[in-house]
XYZ file of C-alpha atoms in Angstrom:
305
model
C -23.606 -24.077 -20.830
C -24.385 -20.459 -21.844
C -22.634 -17.584 -20.086
C -25.972 -16.787 -18.254
C -26.234 -20.410 -17.231
C -22.610 -20.371 -15.898
C -23.328 -17.320 -13.909
C -26.408 -18.835 -12.260
C -24.549 -22.069 -11.400
C -21.745 -19.805 -9.866
C -24.303 -18.084 -7.676
C -26.054 -21.307 -6.819
C -22.624 -22.908 -5.712
C -21.648 -20.068 -3.713
C -24.749 -20.673 -1.650
C -24.076 -24.304 -1.579
C -20.388 -23.995 -0.474
C -21.023 -21.039 1.788
C -18.741 -19.034 -0.381
C -17.944 -15.269 -0.674
C -16.959 -14.138 -4.258
C -14.739 -11.270 -4.253
C -13.374 -9.403 -7.417
C -10.655 -6.847 -7.739
C -11.415 -3.534 -9.534
C -9.284 -4.702 -12.446
C -11.168 -7.923 -13.170
C -13.243 -8.556 -16.393
C -16.622 -6.892 -16.598
C -18.529 -10.085 -16.293
C -16.505 -11.299 -13.264
C -17.220 -8.021 -11.334
C -20.954 -8.235 -12.389
C -21.515 -11.430 -10.361
C -19.205 -10.824 -7.582
C -20.615 -10.345 -3.941
C -18.059 -7.471 -3.471
C -15.682 -5.516 -5.653
C -12.943 -3.509 -4.279
C -9.131 -3.044 -3.876
C -6.806 -5.728 -2.556
C -6.648 -4.932 0.944
C -10.206 -4.147 1.348
C -11.221 -7.336 -0.255
C -8.856 -9.244 2.202
C -10.422 -7.493 5.045
C -13.921 -8.467 3.806
C -12.655 -12.104 3.744
C -11.572 -11.822 7.371
C -14.878 -10.268 8.503
C -17.423 -12.397 6.653
C -18.859 -15.428 8.468
C -18.524 -17.344 5.152
C -16.177 -20.254 5.230
C -14.937 -20.264 1.473
C -13.404 -17.248 -0.095
C -13.108 -17.067 -3.972
C -10.605 -14.404 -4.668
C -10.727 -13.158 -8.446
C -7.574 -11.355 -8.461
C -3.827 -12.303 -8.457
C -1.775 -14.379 -6.214
C -0.678 -11.936 -3.442
C -4.113 -10.730 -3.014
C -5.299 -14.330 -2.085
C -2.358 -14.578 0.095
C -3.449 -11.474 2.129
C -6.803 -13.142 2.423
C -5.077 -16.278 3.798
C -2.931 -14.168 6.161
C -5.999 -12.439 7.641
C -8.362 -15.401 7.551
C -6.321 -18.501 8.130
C -9.270 -20.511 9.186
C -11.074 -20.180 5.878
C -10.607 -21.853 2.640
C -9.184 -19.374 0.041
C -9.574 -20.104 -3.598
C -7.700 -18.401 -6.494
C -9.510 -19.459 -9.626
C -6.355 -18.931 -11.749
C -3.183 -20.181 -9.711
C -1.032 -18.691 -12.567
C -2.344 -15.063 -12.169
C 0.660 -13.564 -10.629
C 1.819 -9.812 -10.159
C 4.898 -8.780 -11.956
C 5.630 -5.982 -9.559
C 5.408 -8.303 -6.552
C 7.760 -10.772 -8.199
C 10.341 -8.021 -8.483
C 11.337 -8.369 -4.966
C 11.997 -11.432 -2.961
C 12.398 -11.889 0.830
C 16.108 -12.777 0.256
C 16.654 -9.461 -1.604
C 14.913 -7.556 0.927
C 17.006 -8.914 3.730
C 20.118 -8.065 1.859
C 19.012 -4.357 1.691
C 17.945 -4.317 5.292
C 21.535 -5.358 6.169
C 22.893 -2.528 4.312
C 20.535 -0.123 6.163
C 20.007 -1.465 9.609
C 18.619 1.886 10.885
C 15.886 2.065 8.201
C 12.255 1.044 8.682
C 10.729 -1.121 5.932
C 7.492 0.003 4.459
C 6.004 -2.553 2.246
C 3.394 -1.995 -0.320
C 0.458 -4.568 0.013
C 1.204 -5.633 -3.661
C 3.870 -7.927 -2.395
C 4.214 -11.599 -1.393
C 3.571 -12.884 2.172
C 7.237 -13.701 2.457
C 8.207 -10.202 1.728
C 5.496 -8.835 4.036
C 6.978 -11.072 6.753
C 10.316 -9.214 6.335
C 8.783 -5.844 6.597
C 7.990 -3.490 9.556
C 4.767 -2.253 8.207
C 2.576 -2.334 5.017
C 0.781 0.315 3.292
C -1.611 0.798 0.488
C -1.730 3.287 -2.355
C -4.422 5.217 -0.384
C -2.715 5.531 3.075
C 1.188 5.198 1.940
C 1.989 8.826 2.818
C 0.023 8.784 6.232
C 1.686 5.449 7.151
C 5.251 6.706 6.212
C 4.617 9.999 7.983
C 3.603 8.076 11.164
C 7.042 6.450 11.583
C 9.518 7.893 13.841
C 12.637 6.770 12.150
C 14.171 9.211 9.414
C 15.231 6.376 7.048
C 12.679 4.307 4.905
C 13.022 1.512 2.773
C 10.074 1.677 0.404
C 9.186 -1.625 -1.312
C 8.805 -2.831 -4.049
C 7.144 -0.006 -6.150
C 9.560 2.907 -7.156
C 6.845 5.044 -8.403
C 4.848 4.809 -5.185
C 8.012 5.277 -3.239
C 8.728 8.408 -5.115
C 5.329 9.623 -4.477
C 5.762 9.147 -0.708
C 9.216 10.769 -0.868
C 7.698 13.838 -2.455
C 5.435 14.487 0.510
C 8.124 13.735 3.276
C 11.185 15.728 2.528
C 12.361 15.394 6.136
C 12.864 11.707 5.641
C 15.482 9.769 3.398
C 13.543 7.497 1.319
C 15.304 4.486 -0.500
C 13.213 3.020 -3.076
C 13.317 -0.543 -4.294
C 13.387 -0.552 -8.287
C 10.138 -2.425 -8.874
C 7.322 -1.186 -10.823
C 3.900 -2.127 -12.290
C 4.340 -2.719 -15.940
C 0.696 -1.729 -16.891
C 0.943 1.700 -15.244
C 4.382 2.223 -16.411
C 3.121 2.072 -20.006
C 1.279 5.273 -19.619
C 2.997 8.155 -21.281
C 2.972 11.757 -21.181
C 1.933 11.867 -24.939
C -1.038 9.756 -23.929
C -2.204 12.274 -21.443
C -1.626 15.344 -23.761
C -3.575 13.603 -26.457
C -6.414 12.850 -24.240
C -6.495 16.373 -22.818
C -6.481 17.906 -26.405
C -9.446 15.564 -27.309
C -11.192 16.309 -23.926
C -10.215 19.715 -22.676
C -13.024 19.770 -20.204
C -11.966 16.345 -18.470
C -10.203 15.927 -15.241
C -7.178 13.670 -15.057
C -7.125 11.198 -12.049
C -4.089 9.077 -11.876
C -2.990 6.030 -9.588
C 0.281 6.791 -7.759
C 1.710 3.541 -9.398
C 2.187 5.793 -12.486
C 5.486 7.418 -13.257
C 6.245 10.793 -11.732
C 6.027 12.658 -14.845
C 2.399 11.415 -15.208
C 1.554 12.331 -11.667
C 2.697 15.868 -12.339
C -0.032 16.054 -14.888
C -2.885 14.842 -12.649
C -5.783 16.876 -11.328
C -6.135 14.222 -8.712
C -3.859 11.306 -7.489
C -5.605 8.476 -5.663
C -6.129 4.651 -5.371
C -8.720 2.893 -7.202
C -11.147 3.283 -4.331
C -10.320 6.753 -4.245
C -11.250 7.168 -8.016
C -14.722 5.858 -7.311
C -15.067 8.409 -4.450
C -13.680 11.370 -6.469
C -15.888 10.593 -9.648
C -18.944 10.328 -7.496
C -18.380 13.641 -5.635
C -16.863 15.776 -8.227
C -19.192 17.983 -10.289
C -17.050 17.369 -13.539
C -18.682 15.256 -16.070
C -15.725 13.812 -17.843
C -12.600 12.042 -16.470
C -9.407 10.740 -17.875
C -8.606 7.557 -16.004
C -5.005 6.836 -15.311
C -5.115 3.272 -14.137
C -5.940 -0.232 -15.403
C -9.004 -0.366 -17.742
C -11.041 -2.823 -15.454
C -11.959 0.132 -13.294
C -14.135 1.533 -15.951
C -16.852 -1.036 -15.464
C -17.751 0.115 -11.906
C -17.130 3.820 -12.691
C -19.586 3.814 -15.618
C -22.082 1.792 -13.549
C -21.923 4.136 -10.626
C -22.005 7.386 -12.693
C -24.288 6.846 -15.679
C -24.381 10.603 -16.458
C -20.550 11.023 -16.622
C -17.934 10.023 -19.272
C -14.673 8.025 -18.426
C -11.857 8.125 -21.088
C -9.046 5.567 -21.193
C -5.991 7.582 -22.412
C -4.124 4.452 -23.717
C -5.223 0.865 -24.638
C -2.055 -0.320 -23.023
C -3.579 0.112 -19.543
C -4.609 -3.421 -19.323
C -2.989 -6.083 -16.983
C -3.023 -9.444 -18.649
C -2.832 -11.154 -15.228
C -5.826 -9.544 -14.024
C -7.754 -10.750 -17.098
C -6.878 -14.341 -16.768
C -9.797 -15.290 -14.704
C -13.030 -16.064 -16.255
C -16.333 -17.542 -15.564
C -15.366 -21.040 -16.327
C -12.436 -20.742 -14.005
C -14.718 -19.417 -11.112
C -17.114 -22.326 -11.696
C -14.313 -24.947 -11.567
C -12.885 -23.487 -8.427
C -16.295 -23.699 -6.663
C -16.990 -27.349 -8.011
C -13.548 -28.502 -6.983
C -12.558 -26.182 -4.108
C -9.223 -25.647 -5.821
C -6.661 -24.140 -6.214
C -6.173 -23.356 -2.468
C -3.895 -20.692 -1.388
C -2.239 -21.172 2.118
C 0.597 -19.281 3.878
C 3.002 -21.104 6.168
C 2.316 -20.167 9.764
C 5.570 -18.746 10.640
C 5.336 -16.619 7.559
C 1.724 -15.551 8.047
C 2.208 -14.535 11.751
C 5.063 -12.081 10.766
C 3.180 -10.793 7.643
C -0.010 -10.155 9.767
C 2.005 -7.993 12.134
C 3.097 -5.721 9.298
C -0.439 -5.622 8.149
C -1.755 -4.955 11.649
C 0.753 -2.130 12.263
C -0.560 -0.383 9.161
C -4.221 -0.776 10.208
C -3.421 0.797 13.675
C -2.274 3.930 12.023
C -4.883 6.634 12.453
C -6.708 7.754 9.274
C -6.756 11.285 8.247
């Protein structure tokens, strides 16, 4: 089959299987092109819960499909590549978090959605990269355990000097590869460009940013800004939609190291096979799912700015 034939067969099978095809912002261009919806991990999981479709094909990594299964347990959730994991999510375990909680019994656990269902189940509340500061600020406790991303944790802490923030030492290897020298070179080459950075980047990178935001925030910022050039401090997959939505603007990737190999595993053939076989299925044990959902629900109940 040609690539076009595979795309057409995927769309035919989506109709036949009553399936919703979701693609994360970091997926391959051709995957985003045929998806019903593209977006960030939590936004896509919420779409999975809201749709009347009975099958969810989640083109992303394992924790994202788990989040969809948490929010939509009655639906069939497929992850076309079962081996697409997240190194940062793997840097914390439920057992390790329980040990940290025992050391700080007076602390509230704020867990990034980039985590396993088992870790979410041990948490008090979840957060995303876009609402992290707002979620942490809403809590009455003065001591917070921020899990698993140390960079997002430090970003939260910088906005909440009145709270004691203890950061788990996890990180995103992709964002951590972005260096100050990369930004300095990009700015020297493009002095009229604005630099927007994801809060998973290291603190020294965030200090250089004109705007710090999630992937969804980058779409909004690029769309609303009068600037014509942007240096993009996140995984390269975001360039597809940025360029598609802003044809008159230029987007510069400051480093070729900004690529997540796990996000690039899923290809069109994988999606086709998943729809043909309805495998691999992602499920979450009910006792874990219920507790993890409470942490997500508490986050969703926090008023937005």
